[in-house]
Coordinates of C-alpha atoms and ligand atoms in Angstrom, one line a residue:
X26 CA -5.8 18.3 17.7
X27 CA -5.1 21.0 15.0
X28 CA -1.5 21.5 13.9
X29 CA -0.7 24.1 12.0
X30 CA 0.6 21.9 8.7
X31 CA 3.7 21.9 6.8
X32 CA 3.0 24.5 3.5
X33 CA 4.3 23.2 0.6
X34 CA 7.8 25.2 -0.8
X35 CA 5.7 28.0 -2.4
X36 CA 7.8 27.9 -5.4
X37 CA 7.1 24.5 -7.4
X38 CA 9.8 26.5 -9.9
X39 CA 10.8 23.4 -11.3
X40 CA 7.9 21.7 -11.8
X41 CA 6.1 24.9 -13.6
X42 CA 9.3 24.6 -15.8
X43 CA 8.9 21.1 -17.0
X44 CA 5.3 21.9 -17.4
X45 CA 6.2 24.8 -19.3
X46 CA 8.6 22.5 -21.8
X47 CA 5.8 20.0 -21.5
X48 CA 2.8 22.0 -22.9
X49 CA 5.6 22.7 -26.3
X50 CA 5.7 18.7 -26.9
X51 CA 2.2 17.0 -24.9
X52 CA -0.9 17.8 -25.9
X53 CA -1.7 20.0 -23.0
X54 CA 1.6 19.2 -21.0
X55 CA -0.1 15.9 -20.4
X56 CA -1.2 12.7 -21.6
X57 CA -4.5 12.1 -19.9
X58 CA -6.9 15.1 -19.7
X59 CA -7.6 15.6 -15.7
X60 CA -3.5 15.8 -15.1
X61 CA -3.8 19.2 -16.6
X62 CA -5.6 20.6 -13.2
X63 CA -8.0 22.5 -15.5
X64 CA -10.9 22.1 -13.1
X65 CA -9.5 22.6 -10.3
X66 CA -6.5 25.8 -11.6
X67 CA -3.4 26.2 -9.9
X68 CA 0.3 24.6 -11.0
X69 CA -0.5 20.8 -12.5
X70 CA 1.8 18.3 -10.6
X71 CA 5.0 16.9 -11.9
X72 CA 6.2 13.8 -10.0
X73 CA 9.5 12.4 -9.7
X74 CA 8.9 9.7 -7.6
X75 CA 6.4 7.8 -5.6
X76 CA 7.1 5.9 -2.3
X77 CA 4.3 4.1 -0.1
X78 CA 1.5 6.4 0.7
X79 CA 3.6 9.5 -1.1
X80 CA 4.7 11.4 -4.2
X81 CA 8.0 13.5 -4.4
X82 CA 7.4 16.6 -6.7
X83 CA 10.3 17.8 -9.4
X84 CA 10.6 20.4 -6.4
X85 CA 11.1 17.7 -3.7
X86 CA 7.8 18.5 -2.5
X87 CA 6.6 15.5 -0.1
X88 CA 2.7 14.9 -0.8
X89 CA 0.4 12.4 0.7
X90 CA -1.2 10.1 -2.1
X91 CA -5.3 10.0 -2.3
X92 CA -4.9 9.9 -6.1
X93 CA -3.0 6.8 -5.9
X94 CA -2.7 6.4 -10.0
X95 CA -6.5 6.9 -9.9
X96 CA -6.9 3.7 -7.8
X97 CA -3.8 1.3 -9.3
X98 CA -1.7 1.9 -6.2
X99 CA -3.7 0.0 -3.6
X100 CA -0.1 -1.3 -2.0
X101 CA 1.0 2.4 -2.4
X102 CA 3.9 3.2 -4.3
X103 CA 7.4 1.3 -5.7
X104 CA 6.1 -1.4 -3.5
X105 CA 9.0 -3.4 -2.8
X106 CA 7.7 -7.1 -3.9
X107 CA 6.0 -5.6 -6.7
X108 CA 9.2 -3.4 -8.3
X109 CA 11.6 -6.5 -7.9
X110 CA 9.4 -8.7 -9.7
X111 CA 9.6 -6.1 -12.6
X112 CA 13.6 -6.2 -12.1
X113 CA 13.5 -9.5 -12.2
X114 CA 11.4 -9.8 -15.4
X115 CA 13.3 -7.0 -17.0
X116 CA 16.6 -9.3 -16.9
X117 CA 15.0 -12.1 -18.4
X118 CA 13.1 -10.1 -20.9
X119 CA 10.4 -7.4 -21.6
X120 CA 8.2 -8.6 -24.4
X121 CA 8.0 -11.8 -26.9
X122 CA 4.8 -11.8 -28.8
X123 CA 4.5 -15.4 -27.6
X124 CA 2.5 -17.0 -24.0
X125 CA 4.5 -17.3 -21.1
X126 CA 3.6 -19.4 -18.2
X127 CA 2.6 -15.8 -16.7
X128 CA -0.6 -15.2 -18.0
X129 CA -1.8 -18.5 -16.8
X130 CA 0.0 -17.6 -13.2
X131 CA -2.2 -14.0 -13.6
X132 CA -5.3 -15.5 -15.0
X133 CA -5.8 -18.3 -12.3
X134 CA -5.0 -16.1 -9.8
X135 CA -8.2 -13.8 -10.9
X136 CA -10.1 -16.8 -11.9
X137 CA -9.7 -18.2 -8.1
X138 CA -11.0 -15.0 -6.7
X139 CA -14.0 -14.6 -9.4
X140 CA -15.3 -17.8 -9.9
X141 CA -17.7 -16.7 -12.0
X142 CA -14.7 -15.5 -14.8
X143 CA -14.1 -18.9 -15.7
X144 CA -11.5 -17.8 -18.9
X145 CA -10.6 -14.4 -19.4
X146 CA -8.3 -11.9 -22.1
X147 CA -5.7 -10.2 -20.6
X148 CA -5.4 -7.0 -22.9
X149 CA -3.3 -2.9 -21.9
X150 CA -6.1 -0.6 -20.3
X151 CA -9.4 -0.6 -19.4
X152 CA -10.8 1.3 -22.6
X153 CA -10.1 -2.1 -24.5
X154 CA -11.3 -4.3 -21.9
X155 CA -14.8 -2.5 -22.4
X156 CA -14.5 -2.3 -26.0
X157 CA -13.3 -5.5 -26.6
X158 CA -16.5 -6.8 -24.3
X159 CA -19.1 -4.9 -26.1
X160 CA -17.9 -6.0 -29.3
X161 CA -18.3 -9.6 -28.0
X162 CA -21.6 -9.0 -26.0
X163 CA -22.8 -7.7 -30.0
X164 CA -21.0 -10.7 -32.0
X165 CA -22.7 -13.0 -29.2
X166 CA -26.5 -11.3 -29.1
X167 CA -26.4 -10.2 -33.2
X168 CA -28.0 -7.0 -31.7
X169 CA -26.7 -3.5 -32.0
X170 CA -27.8 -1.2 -28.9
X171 CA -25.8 -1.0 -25.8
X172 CA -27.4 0.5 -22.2
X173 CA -25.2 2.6 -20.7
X174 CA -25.5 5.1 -17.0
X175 CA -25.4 8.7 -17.3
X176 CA -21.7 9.6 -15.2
X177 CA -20.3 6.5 -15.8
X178 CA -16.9 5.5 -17.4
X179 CA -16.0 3.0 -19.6
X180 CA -12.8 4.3 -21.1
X181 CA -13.0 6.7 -24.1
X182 CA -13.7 4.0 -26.7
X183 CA -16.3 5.7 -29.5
X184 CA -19.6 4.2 -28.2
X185 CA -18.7 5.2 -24.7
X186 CA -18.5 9.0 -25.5
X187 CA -21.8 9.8 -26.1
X188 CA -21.8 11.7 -22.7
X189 CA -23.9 11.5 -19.5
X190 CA -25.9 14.2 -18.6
X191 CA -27.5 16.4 -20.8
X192 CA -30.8 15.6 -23.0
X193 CA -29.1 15.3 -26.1
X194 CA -26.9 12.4 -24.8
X195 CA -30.3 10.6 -23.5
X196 CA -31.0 10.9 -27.9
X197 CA -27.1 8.9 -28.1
X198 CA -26.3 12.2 -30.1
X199 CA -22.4 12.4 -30.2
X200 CA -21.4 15.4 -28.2
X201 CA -17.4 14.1 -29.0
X202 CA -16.3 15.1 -32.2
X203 CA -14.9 12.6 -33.8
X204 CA -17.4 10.3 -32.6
X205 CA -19.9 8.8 -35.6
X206 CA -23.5 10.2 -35.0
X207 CA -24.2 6.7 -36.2
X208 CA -22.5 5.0 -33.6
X209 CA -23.2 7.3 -30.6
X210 CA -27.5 6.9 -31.7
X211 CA -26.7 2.9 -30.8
X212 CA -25.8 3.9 -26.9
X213 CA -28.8 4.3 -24.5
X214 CA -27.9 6.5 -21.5
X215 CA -30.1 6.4 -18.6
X216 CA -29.5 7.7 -15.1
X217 CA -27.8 5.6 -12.8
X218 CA -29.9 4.2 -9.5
X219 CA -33.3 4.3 -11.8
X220 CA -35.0 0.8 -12.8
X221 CA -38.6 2.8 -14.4
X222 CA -35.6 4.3 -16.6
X223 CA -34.2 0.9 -17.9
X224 CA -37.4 -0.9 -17.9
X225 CA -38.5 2.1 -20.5
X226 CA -35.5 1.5 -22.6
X227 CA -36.0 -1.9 -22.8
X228 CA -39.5 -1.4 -24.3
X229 CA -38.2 1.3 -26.5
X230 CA -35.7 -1.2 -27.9
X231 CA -37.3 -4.7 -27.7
X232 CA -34.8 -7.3 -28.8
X233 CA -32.5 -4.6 -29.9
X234 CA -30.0 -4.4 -27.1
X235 CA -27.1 -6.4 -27.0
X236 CA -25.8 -5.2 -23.9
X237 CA -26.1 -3.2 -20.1
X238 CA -22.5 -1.7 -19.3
X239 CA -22.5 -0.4 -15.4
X240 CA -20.4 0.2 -12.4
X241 CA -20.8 -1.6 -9.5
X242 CA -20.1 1.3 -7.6
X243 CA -20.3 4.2 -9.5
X244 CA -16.8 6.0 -9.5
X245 CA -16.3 8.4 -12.4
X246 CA -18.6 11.0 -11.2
X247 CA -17.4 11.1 -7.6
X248 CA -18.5 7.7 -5.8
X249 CA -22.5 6.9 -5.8
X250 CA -23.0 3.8 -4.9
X251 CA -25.8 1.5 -6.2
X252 CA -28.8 1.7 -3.7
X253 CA -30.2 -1.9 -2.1
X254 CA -31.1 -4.3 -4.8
X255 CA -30.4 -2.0 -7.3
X256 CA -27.6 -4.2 -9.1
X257 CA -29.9 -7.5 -8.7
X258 CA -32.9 -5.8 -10.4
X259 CA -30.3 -4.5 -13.1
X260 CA -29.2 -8.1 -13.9
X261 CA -32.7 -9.5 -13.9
X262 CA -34.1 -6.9 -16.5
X263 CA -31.0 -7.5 -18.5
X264 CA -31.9 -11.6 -18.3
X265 CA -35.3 -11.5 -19.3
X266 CA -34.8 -9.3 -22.3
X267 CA -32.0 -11.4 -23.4
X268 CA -28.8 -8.7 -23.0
X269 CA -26.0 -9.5 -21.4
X270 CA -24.6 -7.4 -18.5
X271 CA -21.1 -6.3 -18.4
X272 CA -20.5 -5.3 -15.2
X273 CA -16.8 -3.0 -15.4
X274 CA -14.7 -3.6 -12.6
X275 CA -11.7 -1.6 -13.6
X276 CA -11.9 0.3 -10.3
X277 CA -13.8 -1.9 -8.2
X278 CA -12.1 -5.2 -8.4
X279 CA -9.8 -6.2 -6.2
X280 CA -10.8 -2.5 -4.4
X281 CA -12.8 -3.5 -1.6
X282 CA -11.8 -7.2 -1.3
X283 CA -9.7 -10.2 -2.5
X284 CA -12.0 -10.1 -6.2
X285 CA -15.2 -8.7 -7.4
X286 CA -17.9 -6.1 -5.9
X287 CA -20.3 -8.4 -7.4
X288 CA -20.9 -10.6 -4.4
X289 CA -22.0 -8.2 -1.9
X290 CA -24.5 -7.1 -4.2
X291 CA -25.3 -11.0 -5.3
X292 CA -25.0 -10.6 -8.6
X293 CA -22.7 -12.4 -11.5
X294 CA -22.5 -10.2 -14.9
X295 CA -22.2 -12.2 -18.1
X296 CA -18.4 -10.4 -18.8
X297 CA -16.7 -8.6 -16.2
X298 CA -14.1 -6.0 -16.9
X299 CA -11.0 -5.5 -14.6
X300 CA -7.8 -3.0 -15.0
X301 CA -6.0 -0.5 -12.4
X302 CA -5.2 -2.8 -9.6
X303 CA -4.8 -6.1 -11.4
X304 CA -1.3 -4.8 -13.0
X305 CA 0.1 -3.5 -10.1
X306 CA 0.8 -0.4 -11.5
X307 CA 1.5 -1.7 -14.9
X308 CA -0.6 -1.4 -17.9
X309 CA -2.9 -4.1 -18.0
X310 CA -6.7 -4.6 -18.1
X311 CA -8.8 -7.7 -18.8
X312 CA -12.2 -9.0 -19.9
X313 CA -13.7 -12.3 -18.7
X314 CA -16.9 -14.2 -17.6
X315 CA -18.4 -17.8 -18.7
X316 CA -16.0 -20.0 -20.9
X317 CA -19.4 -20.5 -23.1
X318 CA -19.4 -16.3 -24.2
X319 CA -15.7 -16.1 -24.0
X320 CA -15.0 -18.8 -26.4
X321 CA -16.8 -16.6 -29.3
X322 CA -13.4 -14.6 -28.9
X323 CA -10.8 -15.7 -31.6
X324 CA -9.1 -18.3 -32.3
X325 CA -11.6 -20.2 -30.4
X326 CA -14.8 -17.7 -32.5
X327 CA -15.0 -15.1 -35.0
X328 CA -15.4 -12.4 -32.4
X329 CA -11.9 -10.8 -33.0
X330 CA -9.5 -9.0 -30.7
X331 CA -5.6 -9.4 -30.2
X332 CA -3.0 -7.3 -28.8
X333 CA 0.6 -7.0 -29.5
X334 CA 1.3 -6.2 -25.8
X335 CA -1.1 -8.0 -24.5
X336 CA -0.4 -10.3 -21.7
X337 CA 3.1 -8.3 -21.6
X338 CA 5.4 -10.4 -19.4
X339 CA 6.7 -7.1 -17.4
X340 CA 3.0 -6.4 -16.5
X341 CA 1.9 -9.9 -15.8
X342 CA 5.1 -9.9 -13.2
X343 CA 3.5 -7.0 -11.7
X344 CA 0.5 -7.9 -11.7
X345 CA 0.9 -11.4 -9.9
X346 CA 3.0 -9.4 -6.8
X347 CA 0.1 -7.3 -6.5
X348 CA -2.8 -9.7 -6.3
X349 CA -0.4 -12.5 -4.5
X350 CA 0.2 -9.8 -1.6
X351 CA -3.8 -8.9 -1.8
X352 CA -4.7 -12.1 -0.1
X353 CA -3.1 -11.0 3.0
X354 CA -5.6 -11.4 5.5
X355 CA -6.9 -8.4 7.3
X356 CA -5.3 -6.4 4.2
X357 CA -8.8 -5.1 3.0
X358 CA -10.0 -4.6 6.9
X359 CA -7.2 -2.4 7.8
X360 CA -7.8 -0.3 4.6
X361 CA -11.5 0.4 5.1
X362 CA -10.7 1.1 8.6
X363 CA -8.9 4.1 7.7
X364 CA -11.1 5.3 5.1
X365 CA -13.6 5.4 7.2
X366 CA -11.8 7.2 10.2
X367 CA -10.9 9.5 7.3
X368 CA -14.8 10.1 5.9
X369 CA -16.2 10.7 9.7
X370 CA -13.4 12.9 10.5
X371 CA -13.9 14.9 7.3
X372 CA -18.0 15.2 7.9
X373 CA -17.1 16.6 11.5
X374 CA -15.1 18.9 10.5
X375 CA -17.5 19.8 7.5
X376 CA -20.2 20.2 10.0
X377 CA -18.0 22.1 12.3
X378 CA -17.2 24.4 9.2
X379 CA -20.7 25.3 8.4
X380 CA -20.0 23.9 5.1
X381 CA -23.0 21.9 3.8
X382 CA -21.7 18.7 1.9
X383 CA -22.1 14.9 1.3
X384 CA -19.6 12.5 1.6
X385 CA -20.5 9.5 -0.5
X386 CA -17.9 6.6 0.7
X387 CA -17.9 2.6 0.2
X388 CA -14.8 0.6 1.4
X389 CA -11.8 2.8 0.7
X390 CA -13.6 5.3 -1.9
X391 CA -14.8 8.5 -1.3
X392 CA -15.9 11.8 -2.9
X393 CA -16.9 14.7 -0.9
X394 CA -19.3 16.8 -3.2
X395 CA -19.7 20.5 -1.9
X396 CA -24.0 20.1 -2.2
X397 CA -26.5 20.1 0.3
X398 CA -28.7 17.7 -1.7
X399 CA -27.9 13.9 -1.3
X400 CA -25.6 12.5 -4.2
X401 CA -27.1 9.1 -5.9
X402 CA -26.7 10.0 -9.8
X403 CA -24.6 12.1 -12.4
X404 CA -27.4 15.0 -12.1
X405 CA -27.1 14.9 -8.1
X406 CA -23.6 15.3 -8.7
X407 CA -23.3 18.0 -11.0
X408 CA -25.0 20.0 -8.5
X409 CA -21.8 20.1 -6.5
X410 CA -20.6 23.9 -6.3
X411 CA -17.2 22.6 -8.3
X412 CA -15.5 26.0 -7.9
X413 CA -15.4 25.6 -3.5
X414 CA -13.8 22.0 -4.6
X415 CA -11.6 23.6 -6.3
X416 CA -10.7 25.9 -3.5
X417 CA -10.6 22.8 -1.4
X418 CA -8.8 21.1 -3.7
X419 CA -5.8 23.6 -3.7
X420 CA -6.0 24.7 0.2
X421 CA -5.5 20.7 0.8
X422 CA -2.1 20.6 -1.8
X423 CA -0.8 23.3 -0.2
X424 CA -0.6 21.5 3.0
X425 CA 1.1 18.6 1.3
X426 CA -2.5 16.7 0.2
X427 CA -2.9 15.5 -3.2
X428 CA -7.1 15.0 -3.5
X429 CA -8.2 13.9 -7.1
X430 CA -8.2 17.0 -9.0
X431 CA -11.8 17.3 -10.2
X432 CA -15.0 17.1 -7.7
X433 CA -16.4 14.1 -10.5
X434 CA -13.4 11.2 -8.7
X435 CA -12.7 9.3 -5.8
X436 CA -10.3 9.3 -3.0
X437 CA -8.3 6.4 -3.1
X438 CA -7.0 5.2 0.6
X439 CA -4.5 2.5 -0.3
X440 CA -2.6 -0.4 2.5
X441 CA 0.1 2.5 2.5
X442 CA -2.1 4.9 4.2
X443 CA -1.3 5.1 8.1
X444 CA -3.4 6.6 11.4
X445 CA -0.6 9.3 11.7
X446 CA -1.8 10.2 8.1
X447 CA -5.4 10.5 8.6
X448 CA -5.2 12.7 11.5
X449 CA -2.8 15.0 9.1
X450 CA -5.2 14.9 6.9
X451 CA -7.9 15.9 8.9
X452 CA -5.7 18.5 10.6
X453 CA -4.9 20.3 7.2
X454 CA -8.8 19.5 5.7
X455 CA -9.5 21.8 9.3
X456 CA -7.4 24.8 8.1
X457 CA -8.4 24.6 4.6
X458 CA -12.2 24.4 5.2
X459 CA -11.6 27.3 7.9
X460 CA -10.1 29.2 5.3
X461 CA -13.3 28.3 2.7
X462 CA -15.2 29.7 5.2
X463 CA -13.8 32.7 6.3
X464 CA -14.1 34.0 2.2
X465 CA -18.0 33.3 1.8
X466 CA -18.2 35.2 4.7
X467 CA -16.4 38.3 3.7
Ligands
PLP515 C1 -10.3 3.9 -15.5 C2 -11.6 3.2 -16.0 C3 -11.7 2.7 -17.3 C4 -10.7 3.0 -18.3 O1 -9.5 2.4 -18.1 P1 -8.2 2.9 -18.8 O2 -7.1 2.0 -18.4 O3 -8.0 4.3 -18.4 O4 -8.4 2.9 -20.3 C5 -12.8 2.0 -17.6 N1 -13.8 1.8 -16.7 C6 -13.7 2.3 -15.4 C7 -14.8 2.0 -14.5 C8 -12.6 3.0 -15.0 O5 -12.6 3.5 -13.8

């Protein structure tokens, strides 16, 4: 039943102030874009410290976690195996621009649960991990073109940015400044969850494409999942016109089980990208797939790519307690359970509202987009009426819920995640959507 829930101390004083101080020295008070709440308005967040399933505000505000470092935290916060295995490194030493036995510890440990990564480069965030695969895919085709989905994310390396959505980003037309018109023409966007539209590009660009870059599960403009056989199509196209497909992982693996996505959809990309999760929390991000493509990579092939940090002994620590406690069995079970206790509880009370919606959810992601019209690409999506997220949005942080501030990102439910904090959740998402409802009708 509906509680009347705990309202956050009204004043977030403190926080405004650091954000304040913040906004003199960050670009924006931030260093990531979305952390500024510009979508969404209101007072951005400034955390002091994160613990299981919650966040502590520089107010001592006690927030439930659906953010969960945009999908790292899957153990939930300063989990304890994974924060004294970085005390522990920390003692014996942070960094040495040398291998350590870690990265082999790391690697097989990802190389067990993806078979089909049979040697893989550990590098610091997901942007490089794409990158760094592209450039191979191109060193290893000799062609120039990559395929990429309108309203997917790759990281904001330069062939990336030509953005989903509008017709001029369909012409690879750089809509980032900064962004070489050259480079941008050489990235194909089509919309996501349409073969016709690749099969076109394909004859477009015969022999001219080097590579096909995709979520899995589509993530970065709220969750839309691939529909049935739409992956397995994918990779065959890809196949018979001789590109490779670099399937990126960075959310999805080691999201909705013990390894890749790529299985329940029976497929095995060429290079697979993986980040978030794998370092615990930690930056790190890798590229892998057949030991015959990755061994174009220097030394081994003229395919260049290095990293000063890379393989970073602190993060490799991290990332091994994270993955080690991910076999757990029943772990991923107990996770998707929730979410989707959380996702039917949210459509009832949607329904109950009046408020027409789509939840779009797969294992423990979800994205509620405020549209009546079902959600299966980046044009769906943009439907969404972003403004009553918004209002959502902040209704739900008031009553101590922190939801992904933008309607274009997943929920993240996370091992941390209890019963007692779904049915919170739903109790507060009750008030708030009341409240949404009550001003479009006056
Ligand atoms: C987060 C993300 C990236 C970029 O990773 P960073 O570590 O932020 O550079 C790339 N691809 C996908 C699918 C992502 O979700």
């Amino acid at each position: 039943m509906s509680t009347a829930q705990p309202r956050l101390k009204r004043e977030r004083a403190r926080s405004r102030e650091i954000f304040e101080r913040a906004e003199k020295v960050l670009v924006g008070g931030v260093n990531s874009p979305v952390r500024a709440f510009r979508s969404v308005g209101g007072e951005p967040l400034i955390i002091e410290r994160g613990s299981g399933q919650h966040l502590y505000d520089a107010d001592g505000n006690e927030l439930l976690d659906y953010v969960c470092s945009w999908g790292a935290m899957i153990l939930g916060h300063a989990n304890p195996a994974i924060s004294e295995a970085i005390a522990e490194q920390a003692r014996r030493g942070t960094s040495f621009g040398v291998t350590t036995e870690l990265e082999l510890e790391l690697g097989t440990l990802i190389t067990r649960a993806i078979p089909f990564i049979e040697k893989i480069r550990f590098v610091s965030s997901g942007t490089e991990a794409t990158m760094s695969a592209v450039r191979l895919a191109r060193g290893v085709t000799k062609r120039d073109f990559i395929v990429k989905f309108e309203g997917c994310y790759h990281g904001h390396a330069d062939s990336f940015l030509s953005q989903a959505g509008s017709g001029l980003a369909t012409l690879g037309i750089a809509e980032c400044p900064g962004v070489p018109a050259a480079l941008a023409a050489l990235t194909l966007n089509v919309p996501y969850n349409d073969l016709k539209a690749v099969e076109r590009v394909f004859l477009q660009h015969k022999d001219k494409i080097a590579a096909v870059i995709v979520e899995p599960i589509a993530a970065n403009m709220g969750v839309v999942p691939p529909e049935a056989g739409y992956l397995k199509v994918l990779s065959e196209i890809s196949k018979r016109n001789g590109a490779l497909l670099i399937v990126d992982e960075v959310i999805t693996g080691f999201r909705l089980r013990n390894g890749s996505v790529q299985e329940l959809f029976d497929i095995e990309a060429d290079l697979t990208t993986l980040g978030k999760i794998i370092g615990g929390g930690v930056p790190v991000a890798a590229y892998g797939g057949r030991a015959e493509l990755m061994d174009h990579v220097a030394p081994l092939g003229p395919v260049y790519q290095a990293g000063t940090l890379a393989g970073n002994p602190l993060a490799m620590r991290a990332g091994i307690a994270a993955l080690t406690q991910l076999t757990k069995p029943g772990l991923y079970e107990q996770v998707t359970q929730l979410a989707q206790q959380l996702v039917f509880g949210l459509r009832a009370e949607l329904a109950n509202a009046g408020i027409p919606a789509q939840i779009n959810a797969i294992g423990s992601l979800a994205t509620v987009f405020f549209t009546p019209d079902p959600v299966k690409n980046y044009n769906d999506a943009k439907r969404s009426d972003t403004k009553r997220y918004a209002r959502f949005f902040r209704e739900m942080l008031d009553r101590g819920i922190f939801l992904a501030p933008s309607q274009f990102e997943a929920a993240f439910v996370s091992a941390a995640h209890t019963v007692q904090d779904i049915d919170r959740t739903l109790a507060a998402a009750r008030e708030s959507l009341e409240a949404i409802s009550s001003d479009s009708a006056a």
